[in-house]
XYZ file of C-alpha atoms in Angstrom:
601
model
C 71.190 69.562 20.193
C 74.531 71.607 20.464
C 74.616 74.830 22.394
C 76.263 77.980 22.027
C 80.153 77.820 23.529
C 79.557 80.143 26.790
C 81.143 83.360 26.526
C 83.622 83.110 29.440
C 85.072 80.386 27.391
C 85.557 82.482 24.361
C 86.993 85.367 26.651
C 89.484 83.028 28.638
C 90.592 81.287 25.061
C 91.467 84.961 24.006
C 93.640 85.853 27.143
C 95.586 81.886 27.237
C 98.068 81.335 24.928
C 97.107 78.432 22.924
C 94.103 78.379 24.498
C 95.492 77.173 27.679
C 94.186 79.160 31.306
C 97.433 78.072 33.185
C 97.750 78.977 36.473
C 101.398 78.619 38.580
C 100.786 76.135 41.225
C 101.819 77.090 44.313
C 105.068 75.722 46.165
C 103.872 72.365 47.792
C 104.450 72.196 51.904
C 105.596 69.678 53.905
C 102.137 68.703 55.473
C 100.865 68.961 52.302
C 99.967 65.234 50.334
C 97.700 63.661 47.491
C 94.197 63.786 48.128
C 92.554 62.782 44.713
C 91.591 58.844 44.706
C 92.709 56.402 41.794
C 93.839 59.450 39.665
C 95.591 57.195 36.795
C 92.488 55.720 36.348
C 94.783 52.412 36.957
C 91.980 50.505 38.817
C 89.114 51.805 36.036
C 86.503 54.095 37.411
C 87.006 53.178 40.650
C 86.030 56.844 43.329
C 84.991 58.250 39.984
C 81.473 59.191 38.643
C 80.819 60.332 35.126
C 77.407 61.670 34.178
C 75.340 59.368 31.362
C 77.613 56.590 31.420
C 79.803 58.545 29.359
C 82.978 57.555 30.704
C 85.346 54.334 30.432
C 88.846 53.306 30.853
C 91.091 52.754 27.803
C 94.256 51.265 27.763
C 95.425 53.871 25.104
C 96.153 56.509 24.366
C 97.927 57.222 28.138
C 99.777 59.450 30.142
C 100.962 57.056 32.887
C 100.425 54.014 33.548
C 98.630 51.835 31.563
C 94.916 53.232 31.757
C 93.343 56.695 31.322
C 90.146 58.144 31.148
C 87.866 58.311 28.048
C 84.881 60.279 27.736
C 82.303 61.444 25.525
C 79.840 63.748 25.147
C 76.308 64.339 23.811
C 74.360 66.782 23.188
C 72.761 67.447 26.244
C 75.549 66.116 28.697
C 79.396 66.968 28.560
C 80.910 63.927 29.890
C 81.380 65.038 33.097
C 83.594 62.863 35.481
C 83.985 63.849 39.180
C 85.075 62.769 42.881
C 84.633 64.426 46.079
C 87.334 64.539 48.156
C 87.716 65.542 51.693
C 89.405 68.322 52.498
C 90.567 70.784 55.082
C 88.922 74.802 55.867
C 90.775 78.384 54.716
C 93.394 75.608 53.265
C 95.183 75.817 49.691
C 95.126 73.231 47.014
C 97.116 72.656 43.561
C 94.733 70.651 40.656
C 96.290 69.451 38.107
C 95.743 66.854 35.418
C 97.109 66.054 31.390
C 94.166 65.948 29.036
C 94.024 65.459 25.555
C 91.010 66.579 22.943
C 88.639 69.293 22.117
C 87.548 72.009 24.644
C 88.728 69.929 28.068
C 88.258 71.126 31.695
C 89.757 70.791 34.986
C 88.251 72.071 38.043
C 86.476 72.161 41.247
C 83.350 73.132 42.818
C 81.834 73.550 46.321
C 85.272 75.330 47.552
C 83.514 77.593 49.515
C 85.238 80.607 47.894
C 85.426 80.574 44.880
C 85.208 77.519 42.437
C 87.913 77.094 39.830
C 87.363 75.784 35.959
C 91.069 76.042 33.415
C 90.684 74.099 29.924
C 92.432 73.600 26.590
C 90.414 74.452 23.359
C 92.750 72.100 21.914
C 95.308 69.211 22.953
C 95.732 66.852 19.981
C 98.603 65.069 22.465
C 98.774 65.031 26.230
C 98.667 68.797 27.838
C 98.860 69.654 31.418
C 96.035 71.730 33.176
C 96.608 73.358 36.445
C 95.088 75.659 38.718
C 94.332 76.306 42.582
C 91.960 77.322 45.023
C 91.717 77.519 48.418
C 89.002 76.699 50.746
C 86.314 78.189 52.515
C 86.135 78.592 56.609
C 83.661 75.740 56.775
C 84.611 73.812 53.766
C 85.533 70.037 54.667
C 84.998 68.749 51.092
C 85.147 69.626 47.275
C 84.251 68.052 44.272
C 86.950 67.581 41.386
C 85.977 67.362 38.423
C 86.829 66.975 34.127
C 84.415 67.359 31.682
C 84.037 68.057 27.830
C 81.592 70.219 25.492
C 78.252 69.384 24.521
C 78.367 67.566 21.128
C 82.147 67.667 20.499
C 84.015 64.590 20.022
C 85.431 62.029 23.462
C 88.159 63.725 25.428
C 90.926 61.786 27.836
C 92.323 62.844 31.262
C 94.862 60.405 33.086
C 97.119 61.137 36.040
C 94.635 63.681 37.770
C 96.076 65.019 40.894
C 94.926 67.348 43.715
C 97.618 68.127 46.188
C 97.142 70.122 49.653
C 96.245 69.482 53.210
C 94.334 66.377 53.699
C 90.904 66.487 55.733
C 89.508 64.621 58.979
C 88.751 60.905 57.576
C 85.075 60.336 56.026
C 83.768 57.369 58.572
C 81.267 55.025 56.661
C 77.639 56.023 57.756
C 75.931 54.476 59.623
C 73.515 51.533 58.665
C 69.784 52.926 57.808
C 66.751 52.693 60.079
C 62.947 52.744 59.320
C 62.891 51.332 56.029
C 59.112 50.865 55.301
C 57.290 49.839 52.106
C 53.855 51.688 51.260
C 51.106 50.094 49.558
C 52.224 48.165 46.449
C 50.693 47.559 42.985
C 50.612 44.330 41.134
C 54.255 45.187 39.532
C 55.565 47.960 42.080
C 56.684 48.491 45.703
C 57.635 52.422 47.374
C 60.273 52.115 49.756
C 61.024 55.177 52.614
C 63.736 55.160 54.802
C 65.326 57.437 57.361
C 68.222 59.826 56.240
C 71.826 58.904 57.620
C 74.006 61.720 58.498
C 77.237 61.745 56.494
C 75.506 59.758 53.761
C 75.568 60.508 49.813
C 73.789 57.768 48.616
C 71.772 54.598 49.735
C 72.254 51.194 47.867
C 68.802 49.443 47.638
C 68.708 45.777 47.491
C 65.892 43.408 46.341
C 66.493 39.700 47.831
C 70.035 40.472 48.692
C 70.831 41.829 45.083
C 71.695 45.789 44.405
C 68.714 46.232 42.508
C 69.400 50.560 42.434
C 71.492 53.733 44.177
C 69.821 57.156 44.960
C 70.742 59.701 46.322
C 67.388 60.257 48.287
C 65.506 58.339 51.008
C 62.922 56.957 48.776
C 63.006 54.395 45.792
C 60.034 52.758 44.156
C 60.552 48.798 43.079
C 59.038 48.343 39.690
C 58.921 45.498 36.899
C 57.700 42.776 39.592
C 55.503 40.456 39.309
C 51.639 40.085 40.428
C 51.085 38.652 43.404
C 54.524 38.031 44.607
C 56.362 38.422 48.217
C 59.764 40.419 47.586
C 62.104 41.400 50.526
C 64.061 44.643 50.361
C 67.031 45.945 52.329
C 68.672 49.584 52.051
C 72.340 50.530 53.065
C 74.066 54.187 53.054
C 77.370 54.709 51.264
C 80.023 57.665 51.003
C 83.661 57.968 49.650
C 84.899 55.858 52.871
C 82.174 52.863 51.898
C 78.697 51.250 52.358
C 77.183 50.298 55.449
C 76.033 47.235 56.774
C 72.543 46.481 55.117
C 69.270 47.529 57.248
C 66.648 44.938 58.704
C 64.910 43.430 56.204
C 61.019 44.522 54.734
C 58.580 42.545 52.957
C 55.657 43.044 50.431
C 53.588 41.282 48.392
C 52.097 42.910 45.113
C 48.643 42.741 44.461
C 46.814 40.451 41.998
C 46.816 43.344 39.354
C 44.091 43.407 36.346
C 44.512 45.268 33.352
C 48.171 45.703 32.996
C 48.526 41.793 32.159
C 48.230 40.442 28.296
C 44.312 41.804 27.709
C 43.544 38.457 26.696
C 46.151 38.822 24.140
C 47.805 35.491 22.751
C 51.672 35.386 23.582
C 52.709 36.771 20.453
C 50.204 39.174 18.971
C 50.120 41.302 15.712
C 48.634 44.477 16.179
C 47.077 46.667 13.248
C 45.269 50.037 12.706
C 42.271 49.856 10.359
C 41.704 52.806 8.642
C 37.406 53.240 9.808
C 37.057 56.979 9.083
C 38.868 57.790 5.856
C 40.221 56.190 2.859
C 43.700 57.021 1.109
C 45.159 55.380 -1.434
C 45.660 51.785 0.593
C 41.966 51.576 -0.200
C 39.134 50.913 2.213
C 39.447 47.908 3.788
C 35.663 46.279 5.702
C 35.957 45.051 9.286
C 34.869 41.152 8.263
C 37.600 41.381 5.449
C 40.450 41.896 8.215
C 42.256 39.358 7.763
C 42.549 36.508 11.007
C 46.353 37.342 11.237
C 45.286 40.701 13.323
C 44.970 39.818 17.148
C 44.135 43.933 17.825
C 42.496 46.034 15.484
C 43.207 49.749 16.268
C 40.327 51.694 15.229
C 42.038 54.877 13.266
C 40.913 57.667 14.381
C 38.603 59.121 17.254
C 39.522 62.458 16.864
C 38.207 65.869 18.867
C 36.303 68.572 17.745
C 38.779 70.830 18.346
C 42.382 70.788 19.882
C 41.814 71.664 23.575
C 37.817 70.599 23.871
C 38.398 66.481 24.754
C 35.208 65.835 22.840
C 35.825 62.524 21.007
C 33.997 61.712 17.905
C 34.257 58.524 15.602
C 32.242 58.073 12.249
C 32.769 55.746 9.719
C 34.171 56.388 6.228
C 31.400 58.018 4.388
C 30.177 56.491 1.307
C 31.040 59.179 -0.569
C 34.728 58.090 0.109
C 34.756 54.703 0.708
C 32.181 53.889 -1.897
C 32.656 49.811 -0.536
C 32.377 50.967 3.271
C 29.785 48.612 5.293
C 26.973 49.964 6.923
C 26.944 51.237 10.729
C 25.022 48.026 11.793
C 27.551 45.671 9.723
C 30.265 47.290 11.084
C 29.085 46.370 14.564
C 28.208 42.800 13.894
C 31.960 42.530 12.220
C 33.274 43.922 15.409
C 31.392 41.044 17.505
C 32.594 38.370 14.876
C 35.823 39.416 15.459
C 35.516 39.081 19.279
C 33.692 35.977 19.073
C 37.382 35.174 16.807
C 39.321 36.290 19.718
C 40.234 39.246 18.710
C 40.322 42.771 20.596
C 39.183 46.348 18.913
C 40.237 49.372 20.063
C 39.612 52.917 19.168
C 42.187 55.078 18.524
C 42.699 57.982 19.520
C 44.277 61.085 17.579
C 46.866 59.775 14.693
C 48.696 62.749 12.552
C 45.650 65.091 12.528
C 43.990 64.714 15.982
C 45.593 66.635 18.133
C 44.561 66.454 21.589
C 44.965 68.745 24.077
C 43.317 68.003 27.677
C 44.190 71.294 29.159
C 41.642 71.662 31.378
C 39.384 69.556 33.948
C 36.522 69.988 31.911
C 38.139 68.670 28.764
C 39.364 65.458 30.926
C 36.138 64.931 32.057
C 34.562 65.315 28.167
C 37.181 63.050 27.170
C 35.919 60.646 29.510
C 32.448 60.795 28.661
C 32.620 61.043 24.739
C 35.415 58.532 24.878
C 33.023 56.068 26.811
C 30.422 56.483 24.530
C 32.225 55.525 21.537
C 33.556 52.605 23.355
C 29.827 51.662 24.270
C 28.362 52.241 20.923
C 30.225 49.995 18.852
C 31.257 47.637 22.344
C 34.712 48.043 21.635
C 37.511 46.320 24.311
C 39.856 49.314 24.603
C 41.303 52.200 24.365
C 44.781 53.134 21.879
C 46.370 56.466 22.612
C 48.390 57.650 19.695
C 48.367 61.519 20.567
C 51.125 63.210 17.811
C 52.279 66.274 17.020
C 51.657 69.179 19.578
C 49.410 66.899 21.836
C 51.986 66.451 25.047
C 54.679 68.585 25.237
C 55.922 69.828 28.743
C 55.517 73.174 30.731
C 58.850 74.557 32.020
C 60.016 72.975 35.198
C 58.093 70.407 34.936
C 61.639 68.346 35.140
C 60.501 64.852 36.691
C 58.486 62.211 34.529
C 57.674 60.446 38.578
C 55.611 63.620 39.622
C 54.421 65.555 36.413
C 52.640 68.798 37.050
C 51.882 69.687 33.378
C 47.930 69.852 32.891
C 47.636 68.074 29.682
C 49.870 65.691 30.884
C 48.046 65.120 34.423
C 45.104 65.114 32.652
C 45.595 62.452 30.430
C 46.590 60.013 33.119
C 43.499 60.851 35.525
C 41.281 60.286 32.279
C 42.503 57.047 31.480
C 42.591 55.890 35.250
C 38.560 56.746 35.359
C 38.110 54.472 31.944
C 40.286 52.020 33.318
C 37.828 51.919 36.734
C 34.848 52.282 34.724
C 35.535 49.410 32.474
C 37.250 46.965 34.925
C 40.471 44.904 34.438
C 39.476 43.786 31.178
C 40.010 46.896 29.652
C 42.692 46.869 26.644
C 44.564 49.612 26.637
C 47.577 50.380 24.402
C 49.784 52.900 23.312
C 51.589 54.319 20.237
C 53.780 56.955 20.483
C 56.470 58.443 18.254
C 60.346 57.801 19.331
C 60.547 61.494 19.783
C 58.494 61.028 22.840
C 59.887 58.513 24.194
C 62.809 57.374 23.886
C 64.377 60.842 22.527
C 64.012 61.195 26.562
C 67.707 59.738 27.327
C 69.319 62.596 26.090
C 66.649 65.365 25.829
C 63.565 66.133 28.283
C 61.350 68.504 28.058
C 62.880 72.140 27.553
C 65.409 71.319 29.571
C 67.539 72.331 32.577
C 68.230 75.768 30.392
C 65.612 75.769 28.310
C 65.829 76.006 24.353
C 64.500 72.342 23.965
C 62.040 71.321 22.235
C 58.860 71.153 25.755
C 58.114 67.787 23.676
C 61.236 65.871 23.942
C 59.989 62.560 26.308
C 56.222 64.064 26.602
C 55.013 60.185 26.953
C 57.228 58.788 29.866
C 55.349 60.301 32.608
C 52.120 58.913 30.762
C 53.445 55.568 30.392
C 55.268 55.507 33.822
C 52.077 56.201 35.582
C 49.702 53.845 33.564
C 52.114 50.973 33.819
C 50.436 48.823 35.630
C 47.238 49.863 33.635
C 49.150 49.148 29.969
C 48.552 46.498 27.919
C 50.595 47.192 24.977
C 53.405 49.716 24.086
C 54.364 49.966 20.622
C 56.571 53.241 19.780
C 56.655 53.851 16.581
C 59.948 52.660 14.855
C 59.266 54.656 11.836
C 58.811 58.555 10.644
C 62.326 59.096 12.579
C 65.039 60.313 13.420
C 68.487 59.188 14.517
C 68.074 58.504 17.941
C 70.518 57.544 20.940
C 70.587 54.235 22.026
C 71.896 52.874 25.482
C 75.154 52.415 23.570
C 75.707 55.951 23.654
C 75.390 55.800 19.631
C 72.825 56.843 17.065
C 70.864 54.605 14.922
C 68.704 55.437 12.097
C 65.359 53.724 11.042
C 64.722 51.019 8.662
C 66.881 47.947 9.635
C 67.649 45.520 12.238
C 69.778 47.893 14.247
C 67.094 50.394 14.800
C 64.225 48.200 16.394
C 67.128 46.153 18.116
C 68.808 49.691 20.131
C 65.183 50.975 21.045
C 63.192 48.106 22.537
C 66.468 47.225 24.223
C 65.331 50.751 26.153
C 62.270 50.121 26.616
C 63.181 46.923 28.110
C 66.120 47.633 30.197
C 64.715 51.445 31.149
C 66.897 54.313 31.258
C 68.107 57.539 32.901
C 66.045 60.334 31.762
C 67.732 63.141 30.051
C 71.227 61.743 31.272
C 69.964 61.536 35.207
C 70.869 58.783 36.994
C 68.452 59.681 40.037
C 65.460 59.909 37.665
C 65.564 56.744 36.008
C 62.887 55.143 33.788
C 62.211 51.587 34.530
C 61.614 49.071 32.416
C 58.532 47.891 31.162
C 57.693 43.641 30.969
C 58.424 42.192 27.734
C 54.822 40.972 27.341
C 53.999 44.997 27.242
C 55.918 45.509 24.484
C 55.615 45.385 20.440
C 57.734 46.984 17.999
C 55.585 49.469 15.670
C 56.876 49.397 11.625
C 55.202 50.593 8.603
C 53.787 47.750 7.088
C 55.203 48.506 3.153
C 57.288 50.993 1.447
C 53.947 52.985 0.737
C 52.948 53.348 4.754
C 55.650 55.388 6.084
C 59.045 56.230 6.077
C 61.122 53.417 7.406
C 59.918 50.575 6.436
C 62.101 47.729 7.209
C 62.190 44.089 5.060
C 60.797 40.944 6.378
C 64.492 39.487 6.496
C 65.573 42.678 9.279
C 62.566 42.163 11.095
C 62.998 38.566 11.586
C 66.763 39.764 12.742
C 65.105 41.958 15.222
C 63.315 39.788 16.839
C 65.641 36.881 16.589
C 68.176 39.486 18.985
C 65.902 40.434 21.173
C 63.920 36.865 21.870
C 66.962 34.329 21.154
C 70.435 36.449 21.717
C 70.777 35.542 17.814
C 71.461 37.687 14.219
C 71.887 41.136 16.743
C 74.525 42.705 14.879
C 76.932 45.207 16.210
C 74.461 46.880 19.096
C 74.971 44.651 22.467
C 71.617 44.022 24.366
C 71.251 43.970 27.842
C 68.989 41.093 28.028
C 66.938 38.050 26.119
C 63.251 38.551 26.381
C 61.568 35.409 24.819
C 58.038 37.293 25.851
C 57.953 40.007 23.685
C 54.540 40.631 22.846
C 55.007 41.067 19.046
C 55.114 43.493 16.059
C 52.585 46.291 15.588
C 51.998 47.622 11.981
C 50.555 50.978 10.144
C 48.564 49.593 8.885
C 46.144 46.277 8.113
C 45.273 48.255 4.518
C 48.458 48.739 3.773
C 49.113 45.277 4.857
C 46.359 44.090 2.310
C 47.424 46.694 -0.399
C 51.032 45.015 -0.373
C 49.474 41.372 -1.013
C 49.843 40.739 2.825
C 53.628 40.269 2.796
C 53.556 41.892 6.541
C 51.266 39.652 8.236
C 52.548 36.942 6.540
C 55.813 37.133 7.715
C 54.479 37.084 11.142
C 52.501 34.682 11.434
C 55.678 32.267 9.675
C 57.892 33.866 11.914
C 59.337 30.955 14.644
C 59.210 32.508 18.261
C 60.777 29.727 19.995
């Protein structure tokens, strides 16, 4: 999503010659010397941090040396690389760099006067930006800084220089004290620890391995296993270097329940049967499923209107389905099934059930009519496949960790109630669109300016608080856009590539919109499925048996993964969820089929 250029931009490309700001640096003096840290990029990033990853050292095209800088943008994050350097009060200072590319800054913030940008709209070769500023009567450090526009093409900067008075030395902080871990899950530990003066971010390590940085004095350790003693240690870092680690804490998770595998074999097929309406898959009975389907989803429990979290399933009428089963066969199918080892779920919402829990009162109907359907037929679980206008996010509600949207909030209390109410054995899955999901590495919410789309990442603070509640996540890799993967590169639906980039997110986590402080974590493998259409006829992306096998060959062997680079090998994955077991059926079962031939090991 590209925004508007801003109109200071537009003014100062109007008043530069060639686009250029230029501003005469001032004479150097003698006390005067080179402040900025590993400028020619010669030792890589090293005193440099560039927002999303979006920076790397290239050995050409250069300036100097034989390394520069290479960025690139998105289009919610312009590449910004900075360092902050220390500096001395109501003291002048030259900035100057050579940048090549579209739209490229130079400049510095936190002066304490006032903070200085100059740019090129243009430098197809290497072009020199300069400008100066002088500090403020208690400024003792700035932050430098190049960046690039939103959506336009990489930029590089090489032999970046800031020139003036240096500052008192930065002394590495001092180590941290009272690190304490609160109550853990089965798969999660909070950590707290005491703020160190001087400090501008704490390295937290898990058995003597950096397992994160923040910037805060808190950190939550997810993705661990039930049951399990885990020692942490924090240290505080600045520009001068890291402290000596702090006295060691340990905590065991807890046994955990109903985040585990639900009874689920290690590699499951998942499938939505289509219960309450018929299209032209045709109407498939509950004993005719066929054995390959380890979860039946139960499409759809939908409300009886958008925002009143009343539930209601029926059956396809006869009128419709003029094969459908009656009520009391439908139940004895279900407990067949069971007895088979098989798990049914309803499902709530699909493309025309939109739920919107708004209020208490429609949580707390949710719960109840929810629970009855669950009783009634003495189903295993719950599916939440809310589309469409269901979640979307109120403005500045900017942190999946603490979400204060209602329908949002809501959601997550209801399902912690059923969850309660129905013990550890409760199944309970998930299948939201990529748009939701992960759509959040570049775009949350309406943003930090607003103009987004309130939807963009809806589900993460759902999923991130039900974690160690969920059984099964399985986006749906299908009715799609391009999306970013972790590569910093878009990939579209319908092959290999695809399923390969976006479990590899789901499974290594990411930094939400771009944020390196507000990271997702990853989910276990055995929590994860990949949702595909099932045939050409079910939706748009379907992908062949032959990608699919590639898929999964990538992300359980390190084998057939094409060009995208994963960031692990995750032999667990749960297994392949389809839309849907009719379509399945209507396509002579060439879905199923191929998973149930498929060799995991």
């Amino acid at each position: 999503m590209d925004r508007a250029r801003p109109l200071t931009l537009l003014l100062a490309g109007a008043l530069a010659a060639g686009g250029l700001l230029a501003l005469t640096p001032a004479a150097a003096r003698a006390a005067d010397t080179e402040l900025a840290r590993n400028g020619g990029f010669e030792a890589g990033l090293d005193g440099w941090t560039c927002t999303a990853g979006s920076g790397a050292v290239v050995p050409s095209p250069v300036h100097g040396g034989t390394k520069a800088l290479q960025a690139t943008p998105a289009g919610s994050d312009n590449a910004q690389c900075s360092q902050t350097v220390t500096v001395k009060p109501n003291s002048t200072y030259t900035l100057s760099g050579w940048v090549r590319g579209s739209y490229v800054y130079l400049g510095a913030s936190g002066t304490g006067t006032t903070d200085v940008s100059t740019w090129t709209a243009s430098a197809p070769d290497w072009q020199k930006l300069s400008t100066t500023f002088t500090t403020g009567a208690s400024t003792t450090s700035v932050t430098i800084h190049t960046h690039g526009w939103y959506g336009t093409p990489a930029y590089q900067a090489d032999d970046l220089s800031l020139y003036g008075p240096g500052g008192d030395p930065v002394q590495t902080p001092a180590t941290p004290t009272g690190l304490t871990a609160g109550s853990p899950t089965s798969t999660s530990v909070p950590l707290t620890w005491s703020a160190v003066p001087g400090a501008t971010s704490y390295k937290v390590y898990r058995g003597g391995t950096l397992a994160a940085t923040v910037t805060g004095t808190s950190y939550t350790a997810t993705g661990l296993a039930p049951s399990t003693s885990y020692g942490f240690q924090v240290s505080a870092a600045n520009s001068a270097g890291e402290s000596a680690k702090s006295a060691a804490v340990s905590a065991t998770t807890t046994s955990g329940g109903g985040g585990g595998g639900g009874g689920l074999p290690a590699h499951a097929l998942v499938g939505y049967l289509h219960a309450s309406f018929a299209n032209g898959s045709g109407y498939t009975r509950m004993a005719d499923v066929p054995d390959s389907w380890d979860v039946i989803d139960l499409a759809f429990g939908e409300p009886t209107s958008v925002t009143s979290g009343d539930i209601r399933f029926t059956l396809c009428p006869a009128t419709e389905c003029p094969n459908a089963e009656s009520p009391a066969d439908f139940k004895a199918a279900i407990k067949a099934k069971q007895a088979a080892g098989k798990k049914v779920l309803i499902s709530i919402g699909g493309q025309n059930g939109q739920v919107q829990l708004a209020t208490t009162a429609a949580r707390d109907t949710f719960v109840s009519s929810v629970s009855k359907i669950i009783d009634e037929y003495g189903l295993d679980g719950l599916d939440i496949d809310f589309e469409g206008h269901s979640l979307s996010l109120q403005t500045g509600d900017t942190d999946f960790r603490n979400p204060t949207t209602p329908v949002v909030v809501n959601l997550i209390q209801a399902v912690k109630t059923l969850k309660a109410k129905y013990g550890p054995g409760f199944v309970l899955t998930m299948a939201p669109e990529t748009f939701f999901v992960q759509l959040g590495y570049q775009y949350y919410g309406s943003g930090p300016w607003g103009g987004q789309d309130p939807r963009a990442g809806a589900y993460l603070p759902v999923i991130h608080a039900l974690r160690d509640d969920l059984t099964l996540l399985h986006v749906q890799d299908y009715n799609s856009g391009s999306i970013m993967g972790l590569d910093n590169q878009y990939h579209s639906m319908g092959g290999a590539d695809f399923h390969i980039a976006m479990t590899d997110m789901l499974l290594t986590g990411f930094p939400v919109a771009g944020n390196a402080d507000r990271f997702f974590p990853a989910l276990r493998p055995e929590q994860v499925a990949i949702g595909l259409p099932a045939s050409t006829q079910a939706g748009n992306g379907h992908t062949t048996p032959t990608e699919v096998n590639k898929a999964l060959d990538c992300l359980t062997k390190k084998q057939n993964c094409g060009t995208y680079t994963t960031h692990g090998t995750w032999p667990a994955l749960r297994g392949l969820m389809a839309w849907s077991v009719n379509w399945d059926r209507y396509n002579q079962g060439e879905f199923s089929r191929n998973f149930d031939a498929y060799t995991w090991n």
